[in-house]
Each structure stands twice: as structure tokens, then as C-alpha cells.
CSV table of C-alpha atoms in Angstrom, one decimal:
chain,number,residue,atom,x,y,z
V,1,UNK,CA,-40.2,1.3,19.8
V,2,UNK,CA,-41.2,5.1,18.5
V,3,UNK,CA,-37.5,7.5,19.2
V,4,UNK,CA,-37.8,11.2,19.8
V,5,UNK,CA,-37.0,13.7,17.8
V,6,UNK,CA,-34.1,15.9,19.0
V,7,UNK,CA,-34.8,18.7,20.8
V,8,UNK,CA,-32.9,21.4,18.8
V,9,UNK,CA,-31.2,24.1,20.9
V,10,UNK,CA,-30.0,27.3,20.8
V,11,UNK,CA,-26.0,26.0,19.6
V,12,UNK,CA,-27.7,22.7,17.9
V,13,UNK,CA,-30.0,24.2,15.6
V,14,UNK,CA,-27.6,24.7,12.3
V,15,UNK,CA,-27.7,28.5,10.6
V,16,UNK,CA,-25.6,28.1,7.8
V,17,UNK,CA,-28.1,26.1,5.8
V,18,UNK,CA,-31.6,25.1,8.0
V,19,UNK,CA,-33.1,23.2,4.9
V,20,UNK,CA,-30.1,20.7,5.8
V,21,UNK,CA,-30.6,19.6,9.4
V,22,UNK,CA,-32.7,16.1,10.1
V,23,UNK,CA,-34.2,16.9,13.5
V,24,UNK,CA,-35.7,13.1,13.1
V,25,UNK,CA,-33.5,10.6,16.0
V,26,UNK,CA,-33.1,8.2,13.7
V,27,UNK,CA,-30.6,10.8,11.4
V,28,UNK,CA,-29.1,11.2,13.4
V,29,UNK,CA,-27.8,6.6,14.7
V,30,UNK,CA,-28.1,6.1,11.3
V,31,UNK,CA,-25.3,8.8,10.7
V,32,UNK,CA,-23.1,7.1,13.8
V,33,UNK,CA,-23.9,3.5,12.9
V,34,UNK,CA,-22.6,4.6,9.5
V,35,UNK,CA,-19.1,6.8,10.8
V,36,UNK,CA,-15.9,4.6,11.3
V,37,UNK,CA,-14.5,6.9,14.0
V,38,UNK,CA,-15.0,10.6,15.1
V,39,UNK,CA,-13.1,13.7,16.6
V,40,UNK,CA,-13.9,14.3,19.3
V,41,UNK,CA,-13.9,18.4,20.8
V,42,UNK,CA,-12.4,19.7,24.1
V,43,UNK,CA,-11.0,22.4,25.8
V,44,UNK,CA,-7.2,21.9,27.1
V,45,UNK,CA,-5.8,25.0,28.3
V,46,UNK,CA,-8.3,27.3,27.3
V,47,UNK,CA,-8.0,26.6,23.6
V,48,UNK,CA,-9.8,23.5,21.7
V,49,UNK,CA,-8.1,20.8,20.1
V,50,UNK,CA,-9.5,18.2,18.2
V,51,UNK,CA,-8.2,14.9,17.9
V,52,UNK,CA,-9.6,11.7,15.7
V,53,UNK,CA,-10.5,8.1,17.7
V,54,UNK,CA,-13.1,5.6,17.4
V,55,UNK,CA,-16.7,5.5,18.7
V,56,UNK,CA,-19.2,2.9,19.3
V,57,UNK,CA,-23.3,3.8,19.5
V,58,UNK,CA,-25.2,2.3,22.8
V,59,UNK,CA,-28.9,3.0,22.7
V,60,UNK,CA,-28.3,7.3,23.7
V,61,UNK,CA,-25.1,7.3,24.3
V,62,UNK,CA,-22.0,7.2,22.5
V,63,UNK,CA,-19.2,5.6,23.6
V,64,UNK,CA,-14.9,7.1,22.4
V,65,UNK,CA,-12.1,6.1,23.5
V,66,UNK,CA,-10.6,8.9,25.6
V,67,UNK,CA,-7.1,10.3,24.6
V,68,UNK,CA,-5.0,10.6,27.6
V,69,UNK,CA,-5.6,14.3,27.5
V,70,UNK,CA,-9.4,14.1,28.2
V,71,UNK,CA,-8.2,11.3,31.3
V,72,UNK,CA,-6.3,14.7,32.5
V,73,UNK,CA,-8.6,17.1,32.3
V,74,UNK,CA,-11.2,14.6,34.0
V,75,UNK,CA,-9.2,13.8,36.5
V,76,UNK,CA,-9.4,16.8,39.0
V,77,UNK,CA,-13.8,16.6,37.9
V,78,UNK,CA,-16.5,14.2,37.1
V,79,UNK,CA,-17.2,15.4,34.0
V,80,UNK,CA,-16.3,17.9,31.3
V,81,UNK,CA,-17.7,19.9,28.1
V,82,UNK,CA,-16.9,18.5,25.2
V,83,UNK,CA,-18.9,17.9,20.6
V,84,UNK,CA,-18.0,14.4,19.2
V,85,UNK,CA,-18.6,15.1,15.8
V,86,UNK,CA,-18.7,12.4,12.8
V,87,UNK,CA,-18.8,13.5,9.4
V,88,UNK,CA,-19.6,11.2,6.0
V,89,UNK,CA,-18.3,13.1,2.8
V,90,UNK,CA,-19.9,11.7,0.6
V,91,UNK,CA,-19.7,13.4,-3.2
V,92,UNK,CA,-18.1,17.4,-4.4
V,93,UNK,CA,-20.5,19.5,-5.9
V,94,UNK,CA,-20.2,20.8,-9.2
V,95,UNK,CA,-21.2,24.3,-9.8
V,96,UNK,CA,-21.7,27.3,-12.6
V,97,UNK,CA,-20.5,29.2,-10.4
V,98,UNK,CA,-17.0,28.8,-7.7
V,99,UNK,CA,-19.0,30.4,-5.0
V,100,UNK,CA,-21.3,28.0,-5.6
V,101,UNK,CA,-18.5,25.2,-5.4
V,102,UNK,CA,-20.5,23.0,-1.7
V,103,UNK,CA,-20.0,19.4,-1.0
V,104,UNK,CA,-22.9,16.4,0.2
V,105,UNK,CA,-22.0,14.9,3.5
V,106,UNK,CA,-23.7,13.7,7.0
V,107,UNK,CA,-22.8,14.9,9.8
V,108,UNK,CA,-23.5,14.6,14.0
V,109,UNK,CA,-22.7,17.3,16.6
V,110,UNK,CA,-23.3,15.7,19.7
V,111,UNK,CA,-22.9,18.7,23.0
V,112,UNK,CA,-22.9,17.8,26.2
V,113,UNK,CA,-20.7,16.4,28.9
V,114,UNK,CA,-18.1,13.7,28.5
V,115,UNK,CA,-17.3,11.8,32.1
V,116,UNK,CA,-14.9,8.5,32.0
V,117,UNK,CA,-16.5,5.5,32.0
V,118,UNK,CA,-15.3,3.4,36.1
V,119,UNK,CA,-17.3,1.2,36.6
V,120,UNK,CA,-15.9,-2.0,35.6
V,121,UNK,CA,-18.9,-3.3,33.9
V,122,UNK,CA,-20.1,-0.9,32.0
V,123,UNK,CA,-15.9,0.1,31.3
V,124,UNK,CA,-16.0,-3.5,29.5
V,125,UNK,CA,-19.1,-3.0,27.9
V,126,UNK,CA,-18.2,0.9,26.3
V,127,UNK,CA,-15.2,-1.5,24.7
V,128,UNK,CA,-16.8,-3.8,23.6
V,129,UNK,CA,-19.7,-1.3,21.4
V,130,UNK,CA,-16.3,0.7,20.7
V,131,UNK,CA,-14.5,-2.5,19.8
V,132,UNK,CA,-17.4,-3.7,17.2
V,133,UNK,CA,-18.4,-0.7,16.1
V,134,UNK,CA,-14.7,-0.5,14.4
V,135,UNK,CA,-14.7,-3.8,13.7
V,136,UNK,CA,-18.0,-6.1,13.6
V,137,UNK,CA,-16.5,-10.2,15.3
V,138,UNK,CA,-13.5,-8.8,16.5
V,139,UNK,CA,-14.7,-8.6,20.3
V,140,UNK,CA,-16.2,-12.5,20.8
V,141,UNK,CA,-12.9,-13.5,18.2
V,142,UNK,CA,-10.5,-12.4,19.8
V,143,UNK,CA,-9.4,-11.9,23.9
V,144,UNK,CA,-10.9,-9.5,25.8
V,145,UNK,CA,-8.6,-7.1,28.2
V,146,UNK,CA,-7.1,-8.6,30.5
V,147,UNK,CA,-7.0,-6.4,34.2
V,148,UNK,CA,-4.0,-4.3,33.2
V,149,UNK,CA,-5.3,-3.4,30.1
V,150,UNK,CA,-9.2,-2.4,31.3
V,151,UNK,CA,-6.4,0.1,33.5
V,152,UNK,CA,-4.8,1.1,30.4
V,153,UNK,CA,-7.4,2.5,28.5
V,154,UNK,CA,-9.6,5.2,28.8
V,155,UNK,CA,-14.0,5.0,27.8
V,156,UNK,CA,-15.9,8.5,27.7
V,157,UNK,CA,-19.2,7.7,28.0
V,158,UNK,CA,-21.9,11.2,26.7
V,159,UNK,CA,-25.0,11.3,26.5
V,160,UNK,CA,-27.4,11.6,22.7
V,161,UNK,CA,-29.5,13.7,24.4
V,162,UNK,CA,-29.0,17.2,22.4
V,163,UNK,CA,-26.8,17.1,18.9
V,164,UNK,CA,-27.6,19.0,15.1
V,165,UNK,CA,-27.8,16.6,12.6
V,166,UNK,CA,-27.1,17.9,8.7
V,167,UNK,CA,-27.3,16.7,5.3
V,168,UNK,CA,-26.7,17.6,2.3
V,169,UNK,CA,-27.3,15.3,-0.6
V,170,UNK,CA,-28.2,17.0,-3.9
V,171,UNK,CA,-26.9,18.7,-7.3
V,172,UNK,CA,-25.9,21.3,-7.2
V,173,UNK,CA,-28.3,25.3,-7.7
V,174,UNK,CA,-27.3,27.0,-10.4
V,175,UNK,CA,-27.4,31.4,-9.8
V,176,UNK,CA,-29.7,32.8,-12.2
V,177,UNK,CA,-27.1,34.7,-14.0
V,178,UNK,CA,-25.0,31.1,-14.5
V,179,UNK,CA,-28.0,29.8,-16.3
V,180,UNK,CA,-27.3,30.8,-19.5
V,181,UNK,CA,-23.2,29.1,-19.1
V,182,UNK,CA,-24.7,26.7,-21.2
V,183,UNK,CA,-21.4,25.0,-22.1
V,184,UNK,CA,-20.5,24.8,-17.9
V,185,UNK,CA,-20.9,21.7,-16.7
V,186,UNK,CA,-22.0,20.7,-13.7
V,187,UNK,CA,-22.8,18.5,-11.2
V,188,UNK,CA,-22.0,15.1,-8.8
V,189,UNK,CA,-18.2,13.4,-8.0
V,190,UNK,CA,-19.6,10.7,-5.7
V,191,UNK,CA,-17.2,9.2,-3.2
V,192,UNK,CA,-16.3,5.4,-2.8
V,193,UNK,CA,-15.2,3.3,-0.1
V,194,UNK,CA,-15.1,-0.1,0.0
V,195,UNK,CA,-12.8,-2.0,2.0
V,196,UNK,CA,-9.7,-3.4,0.6
V,197,UNK,CA,-8.1,-7.5,0.5
V,198,UNK,CA,-7.2,-8.4,4.9
V,199,UNK,CA,-3.4,-8.0,5.0
V,200,UNK,CA,-2.5,-11.0,7.6
V,201,UNK,CA,-0.6,-10.5,10.5
V,202,UNK,CA,3.6,-11.5,9.7
V,203,UNK,CA,3.6,-14.1,13.1
V,204,UNK,CA,-0.1,-15.3,11.7
V,205,UNK,CA,0.9,-18.5,10.3
V,206,UNK,CA,-0.6,-19.3,6.6
V,207,UNK,CA,-3.4,-22.0,7.3
V,208,UNK,CA,-5.6,-18.9,9.0
V,209,UNK,CA,-7.8,-18.4,7.5
V,210,UNK,CA,-8.9,-15.1,6.9
V,211,UNK,CA,-12.1,-14.9,8.7
V,212,UNK,CA,-15.6,-14.2,6.9
V,213,UNK,CA,-16.5,-10.5,9.6
V,214,UNK,CA,-12.9,-9.1,8.0
V,215,UNK,CA,-12.9,-11.3,5.2
V,216,UNK,CA,-17.1,-10.5,4.3
V,217,UNK,CA,-17.3,-7.4,5.7
V,218,UNK,CA,-19.7,-4.8,4.5
V,219,UNK,CA,-18.9,-1.6,3.8
V,220,UNK,CA,-21.4,0.0,5.7
T,1,UNK,CA,13.8,24.6,-0.9
T,2,UNK,CA,14.5,23.2,2.9
T,3,UNK,CA,11.1,22.4,4.6
T,4,UNK,CA,11.7,24.1,8.3
T,5,UNK,CA,10.8,20.2,10.9
T,6,UNK,CA,7.9,21.1,13.6
T,7,UNK,CA,8.8,22.5,16.4
T,8,UNK,CA,7.1,21.1,19.4
T,9,UNK,CA,5.4,22.6,22.0
T,10,UNK,CA,3.8,20.6,24.7
T,11,UNK,CA,0.4,21.2,23.7
T,12,UNK,CA,1.6,19.1,19.9
T,13,UNK,CA,3.4,16.1,21.5
T,14,UNK,CA,1.6,13.7,21.0
T,15,UNK,CA,1.4,11.9,24.4
T,16,UNK,CA,-0.2,7.9,23.8
T,17,UNK,CA,2.0,6.5,21.1
T,18,UNK,CA,5.5,9.2,20.7
T,19,UNK,CA,6.4,6.8,17.8
T,20,UNK,CA,3.4,7.7,16.1
T,21,UNK,CA,5.3,11.4,16.0
T,22,UNK,CA,6.2,12.7,12.6
T,23,UNK,CA,8.2,15.9,13.2
T,24,UNK,CA,9.0,16.6,9.5
T,25,UNK,CA,7.1,19.8,8.3
T,26,UNK,CA,6.6,17.5,4.4
T,27,UNK,CA,4.7,15.2,6.5
T,28,UNK,CA,2.5,18.1,7.8
T,29,UNK,CA,2.1,19.1,4.0
T,30,UNK,CA,1.7,15.3,3.2
T,31,UNK,CA,-1.4,15.6,5.4
T,32,UNK,CA,-3.4,18.9,4.5
T,33,UNK,CA,-2.6,18.3,0.6
T,34,UNK,CA,-4.8,13.3,0.7
T,35,UNK,CA,-7.4,15.3,3.3
T,36,UNK,CA,-10.7,16.5,1.8
T,37,UNK,CA,-12.2,18.2,4.5
T,38,UNK,CA,-11.5,18.9,8.6
T,39,UNK,CA,-12.5,19.7,11.7
T,40,UNK,CA,-12.2,23.2,13.0
T,41,UNK,CA,-12.6,22.9,16.4
T,42,UNK,CA,-13.5,26.2,18.3
T,43,UNK,CA,-15.2,27.6,22.2
T,44,UNK,CA,-18.5,29.0,21.7
T,45,UNK,CA,-20.2,29.7,24.5
T,46,UNK,CA,-18.1,28.6,27.1
T,47,UNK,CA,-17.5,25.1,25.6
T,48,UNK,CA,-16.7,22.8,22.6
T,49,UNK,CA,-18.1,22.7,19.4
T,50,UNK,CA,-16.3,20.3,16.4
T,51,UNK,CA,-17.9,21.0,13.2
T,52,UNK,CA,-16.7,19.7,9.0
T,53,UNK,CA,-15.4,22.6,6.1
T,54,UNK,CA,-13.9,22.2,3.4
T,55,UNK,CA,-9.9,24.4,3.3
T,56,UNK,CA,-7.5,24.3,1.7
T,57,UNK,CA,-3.7,25.3,2.5
T,58,UNK,CA,-1.5,27.8,0.6
T,59,UNK,CA,1.9,27.8,2.0
T,60,UNK,CA,2.2,28.2,5.6
T,61,UNK,CA,-1.4,29.3,6.1
T,62,UNK,CA,-4.3,27.1,5.7
T,63,UNK,CA,-7.4,28.5,5.2
T,64,UNK,CA,-10.8,27.9,6.1
T,65,UNK,CA,-14.3,27.6,4.9
T,66,UNK,CA,-15.8,30.0,8.6
T,67,UNK,CA,-19.2,29.0,9.4
T,68,UNK,CA,-22.2,31.4,10.5
T,69,UNK,CA,-20.3,30.3,14.4
T,70,UNK,CA,-17.0,31.0,13.4
T,71,UNK,CA,-18.7,34.6,12.4
T,72,UNK,CA,-19.8,35.8,15.6
T,73,UNK,CA,-17.2,34.7,17.2
T,74,UNK,CA,-14.6,37.1,15.4
T,75,UNK,CA,-16.9,39.9,15.0
T,76,UNK,CA,-15.9,41.3,18.7
T,77,UNK,CA,-11.9,39.6,18.8
T,78,UNK,CA,-9.6,39.7,15.5
T,79,UNK,CA,-9.0,36.4,16.3
T,80,UNK,CA,-10.2,33.0,18.6
T,81,UNK,CA,-7.9,29.9,19.9
T,82,UNK,CA,-8.8,27.0,17.0
T,83,UNK,CA,-7.6,24.8,16.6
T,84,UNK,CA,-7.9,22.5,12.9
T,85,UNK,CA,-7.5,18.6,11.9
T,86,UNK,CA,-7.6,16.6,9.5
T,87,UNK,CA,-7.8,13.0,9.7
T,88,UNK,CA,-6.9,10.4,7.2
T,89,UNK,CA,-8.4,7.1,8.1
T,90,UNK,CA,-6.3,4.2,6.2
T,91,UNK,CA,-7.5,1.0,7.7
T,92,UNK,CA,-9.0,-1.2,10.5
T,93,UNK,CA,-6.0,-2.9,13.5
T,94,UNK,CA,-7.8,-6.6,13.4
T,95,UNK,CA,-5.6,-7.6,16.5
T,96,UNK,CA,-5.9,-10.8,18.6
T,97,UNK,CA,-7.1,-8.2,21.8
T,98,UNK,CA,-9.9,-7.2,21.8
T,99,UNK,CA,-7.5,-3.9,23.7
T,100,UNK,CA,-5.0,-4.2,20.4
T,101,UNK,CA,-7.5,-3.1,18.0
T,102,UNK,CA,-6.2,-0.8,16.4
T,103,UNK,CA,-6.6,2.2,13.1
T,104,UNK,CA,-4.3,3.3,10.9
T,105,UNK,CA,-4.4,6.8,9.8
T,106,UNK,CA,-2.5,9.6,9.7
T,107,UNK,CA,-3.8,13.4,11.3
T,108,UNK,CA,-2.7,16.2,12.1
T,109,UNK,CA,-3.6,18.6,14.7
T,110,UNK,CA,-3.5,22.1,14.5
T,111,UNK,CA,-3.0,24.1,16.6
T,112,UNK,CA,-3.4,28.7,17.1
T,113,UNK,CA,-5.1,32.1,16.2
T,114,UNK,CA,-7.6,32.2,13.3
T,115,UNK,CA,-8.4,35.6,11.4
T,116,UNK,CA,-11.2,36.2,9.0
T,117,UNK,CA,-9.5,37.2,6.1
T,118,UNK,CA,-10.1,40.5,5.8
T,119,UNK,CA,-8.2,41.9,2.6
T,120,UNK,CA,-10.4,41.2,0.1
T,121,UNK,CA,-7.7,40.6,-2.4
T,122,UNK,CA,-6.9,37.7,0.2
T,123,UNK,CA,-10.3,36.7,0.6
T,124,UNK,CA,-10.1,35.9,-3.2
T,125,UNK,CA,-6.8,33.8,-2.7
T,126,UNK,CA,-8.0,32.3,0.3
T,127,UNK,CA,-11.5,31.5,-1.2
T,128,UNK,CA,-9.3,30.3,-4.1
T,129,UNK,CA,-7.2,27.4,-1.9
T,130,UNK,CA,-10.4,26.4,-0.7
T,131,UNK,CA,-11.3,25.8,-4.3
T,132,UNK,CA,-8.5,23.7,-5.8
T,133,UNK,CA,-8.0,21.8,-2.8
T,134,UNK,CA,-12.0,20.3,-3.3
T,135,UNK,CA,-12.3,20.6,-6.1
T,136,UNK,CA,-9.0,21.4,-8.9
T,137,UNK,CA,-9.9,22.9,-11.7
T,138,UNK,CA,-12.8,24.5,-11.2
T,139,UNK,CA,-11.2,28.1,-9.8
T,140,UNK,CA,-10.9,28.8,-13.4
T,141,UNK,CA,-13.3,26.6,-15.3
T,142,UNK,CA,-16.2,28.1,-13.1
T,143,UNK,CA,-17.5,32.6,-13.3
T,144,UNK,CA,-15.3,33.1,-9.6
T,145,UNK,CA,-17.1,35.4,-7.3
T,146,UNK,CA,-19.1,39.2,-7.4
T,147,UNK,CA,-18.2,40.9,-4.2
T,148,UNK,CA,-22.2,39.8,-3.7
T,149,UNK,CA,-21.0,36.1,-2.8
T,150,UNK,CA,-17.2,37.2,-1.6
T,151,UNK,CA,-19.5,39.2,1.1
T,152,UNK,CA,-21.6,36.6,2.6
T,153,UNK,CA,-18.7,34.2,1.9
T,154,UNK,CA,-15.7,33.7,5.7
T,155,UNK,CA,-12.5,32.0,5.4
T,156,UNK,CA,-10.7,32.1,7.8
T,157,UNK,CA,-6.7,32.2,7.9
T,158,UNK,CA,-4.0,30.2,10.5
T,159,UNK,CA,-0.6,29.4,10.3
T,160,UNK,CA,0.8,25.8,10.1
T,161,UNK,CA,3.1,27.3,12.7
T,162,UNK,CA,2.6,24.8,15.8
T,163,UNK,CA,1.1,21.5,14.2
T,164,UNK,CA,1.5,17.6,15.6
T,165,UNK,CA,1.7,14.9,12.9
T,166,UNK,CA,0.7,11.9,13.9
T,167,UNK,CA,0.5,8.2,11.5
T,168,UNK,CA,0.2,4.7,12.2
T,169,UNK,CA,0.3,2.4,8.8
T,170,UNK,CA,1.8,-1.1,10.7
T,171,UNK,CA,-0.4,-4.6,10.9
T,172,UNK,CA,-1.2,-5.7,14.7
T,173,UNK,CA,0.7,-5.4,18.0
T,174,UNK,CA,1.1,-9.3,19.8
T,175,UNK,CA,1.2,-9.1,23.3
T,176,UNK,CA,3.2,-12.8,25.2
T,177,UNK,CA,-0.1,-13.9,25.3
T,178,UNK,CA,-1.4,-14.4,22.7
T,179,UNK,CA,1.4,-15.8,20.8
T,180,UNK,CA,0.1,-19.5,20.6
T,181,UNK,CA,-3.1,-18.4,19.8
T,182,UNK,CA,-2.2,-19.5,16.4
T,183,UNK,CA,-5.5,-20.0,15.6
T,184,UNK,CA,-6.1,-16.5,15.8
T,185,UNK,CA,-6.1,-14.9,13.1
T,186,UNK,CA,-4.9,-10.9,13.2
T,187,UNK,CA,-3.2,-8.8,10.6
T,188,UNK,CA,-4.7,-4.8,8.7
T,189,UNK,CA,-8.0,-4.2,7.3
T,190,UNK,CA,-7.6,-1.4,4.7
T,191,UNK,CA,-10.2,1.1,3.7
T,192,UNK,CA,-10.1,1.5,-0.1
T,193,UNK,CA,-11.1,5.5,-1.5
T,194,UNK,CA,-12.6,5.9,-5.0
T,195,UNK,CA,-14.3,8.2,-7.7
T,196,UNK,CA,-17.2,7.0,-8.8
T,197,UNK,CA,-19.4,7.9,-11.6
T,198,UNK,CA,-20.4,12.1,-11.9
T,199,UNK,CA,-24.0,12.9,-11.7
T,200,UNK,CA,-24.0,15.0,-14.4
T,201,UNK,CA,-26.8,18.9,-13.4
T,202,UNK,CA,-30.2,18.0,-14.5
T,203,UNK,CA,-30.5,21.9,-15.9
T,204,UNK,CA,-27.0,21.1,-18.0
T,205,UNK,CA,-27.6,20.2,-21.5
T,206,UNK,CA,-26.8,16.4,-22.7
T,207,UNK,CA,-24.2,18.0,-24.9
T,208,UNK,CA,-22.4,19.2,-22.7
T,209,UNK,CA,-19.0,17.0,-21.7
T,210,UNK,CA,-17.5,16.3,-17.9
T,211,UNK,CA,-14.4,18.3,-18.3
T,212,UNK,CA,-11.1,16.3,-18.0
T,213,UNK,CA,-10.4,17.9,-14.4
T,214,UNK,CA,-13.3,15.8,-12.7
T,215,UNK,CA,-13.6,12.6,-14.9
T,216,UNK,CA,-10.4,12.5,-15.1
T,217,UNK,CA,-9.3,13.5,-11.2
T,218,UNK,CA,-7.7,10.6,-9.3
T,219,UNK,CA,-7.6,9.7,-5.9
T,220,UNK,CA,-4.8,12.1,-4.1
């Protein structure tokens, strides 16, 4: 299936470092699929609030595990302005000038309206998507939510229609005046991510094996 | 020096999982010192925007590398409402119920007014703090900013006066109805972070050693 390109709007068009912008829809999916948590931005009492939370992507929808703050905002309105940002931190860029230090990263800043998912089937679907993003293989392995648990959970949904995707994946720049600074090192220090050894909960019998979806989980 | 406790305000008092809240000021410093990037929340054209960026802490001030968006907002006003969130993702919490899955994390959500640093001395100080947070040892090792570079940089400052710090660092809960599910594993899959091997920039002579502040950098 051909993915549409991201149609840039004024606020989704980077003003700084436009060369880092990516407009291919697959780049947005790539960032969202590689991230683990998102930062949800809302306006509460006239001020911005940024909350880290879990999310998952389902086609052209991003589901976000909702805060009680979002719920209270959405009690009065069907939808609210929101921003969901997923960023991956790939390395520190050391330059010969302090000014030219930078970060290698991938980020997606999604603008739009967030709504609370009220349809029961879509809510279960949204929770499954968020759970599977956080812990692939867990949804089918574990007990699915009871009605009471579903009622105690908020799931927000946003369309993936307006997003700014940026990628920096390069070495440092070198200003002309620093070219002669031959003794000064410059380069990139990459970040490495991985999973440690699973720690079994106290209440689990010693003879229960760690399931493969946990023990063999690969860093995305 | 005794650190004051964080005085909780309505918006800095977590409503969900209040048991995860930390009110000791040293916990705020701990999260900020351990993080690498922050997520800056602003209101632009009436909607929230969340941007990943670099930051550094200097006593009771957090300095944030400013976006051009923040600059245009602050062109008209001395300060704007902002939220700076630093979150550290420590592990995935696998439970016996999908609903009880969670994340081990540390987060600091700082509310307040952001101002652009205009005083030249404070601006250099703020840049040094941000650079040293991102790349400890780099400020003294590299060329410091020229007047032109300083003019091309925005540094925002916020007071560390109102912040919500939350920590989850525990195994999964187990609902009563799941206690008998003896064959189902539950536990925590920790995330591991580290630095990879430094990648030297093309323009650096082969005989230049990677300096110790890079080659021996420890994960914070």
C-alpha cells in the first residue's frame, strides 16, 4: 500500500534545521514504531502540561494511555487540542566548537485533536494496541481487561494527519575557523539500548519459565 | 546545604498513583541530573506543542536550549507559560492482567514561566550548563561561542519552584483474581543504557586521540 506523504502545515514545518525534516509517511511510522513512550502535551488551566505516557499506533491512529487530567478536560468537550511527541535519542554530537554540539535523534511531533475513546470495542482495541506496543506478546498471554478495569482506564485517540518528523543522523559540522584546530577531536558518541535480564515477581512460582516474548524480546 | 522540599501546588500534585509522588527536592535534582534531553511544552496559536531539546540544571534554574518557536513567542512578552518534562524509562512491568502492565520510570514535570536569557553573561553561563549536561568536559575542551554564535542561540530559563516528581520502581501488582494463575509469568524487563564506541568525524586527523571525557564517559 502506498503511504501518503505528510502534508506539511505551518506548525508542522520545522523552522530550525529544515534539512532534518522528513515528509515521507513511512518515516513517521518508523519513529512511532521504534519509540517506547511518548510525551503528551495538553493545555490545563491555560498552561501547557507535558506528561510521559504509553502509546501505540494502529494504522492512521495513535492511541495514548490517558491521564486523569486529560479525562477531566474531556469531560466537558468531545475533543481537545493535543500534541504527542515521540523522540529517540541516538547519540551526542561532539564538535570543535561548543556552539556546534548537537544530538542525533529521531522525533515525531503530532498535532491535532485528542478524543477519549468511548466505544467499548474501540477502547479494547486501543488498549490492546498500547499494551502490544509496550509489551509485544502480552495481550494474548495475559488476562484481558474486565468491565471494571476497562471503566477505570482512559484511552485517547488522535489521527496521524499532521506531524513533523525530524531526523539528525550525522557527524558534527566544522566551522571554517575550527578547521585548523587539528588537535581537537570531534565525532559522535552513540547511545546503546538493550534489555536487561528479566526480574521475576515474588508471587510467581519458581518453576514458571519467562515466556519467549519477554526473554527473547529484541530492542526495536 | 539543606534542600527545601517541593511545595506541591494543585497542578504539581499527581492525581493518579499519588504513592509514586516524591516531594524531596533532591529527587527532582536526581531526575534532572540523570536525564539527557527534556520535552518542552509551549502554547502556540492556542494549541500545545511539545519539543524535545537539550537542557541543564544550575542550582534552582533549569536552562533549556530554545526553539525558534519559543523565540517568536517571547518576542512579544517577557515570559510565557511553559512546562519542561524529563523522563527516564527504566523498565517494562509485565503483569498477569493486561490492565496491570506498567512502566518503571522516573519523571519530573516542571511548571512555570520560561524567559529568554538576554543578559550576555547569563547566556554564556546557560549555554555552558546545557553543553556540560549534554557533553561533560566539552565546554573547556572546545572553542567557546563567538558573538555571532551567541546571537544565533536562544537559551530559556525556568525556576525550579513548582515540579511534580514521580518514581515507579517496583514489580507488577497482582489482582486477587490472578493469584491462582500460577502458570503465568510476571515481572520486570529492565532497560539498559550505555555509550557505544565513539565515531570520529572525517575531518579529524587519524592521530588525534578521543579525549577521556568522551572515551571514559559513564552512563549517568
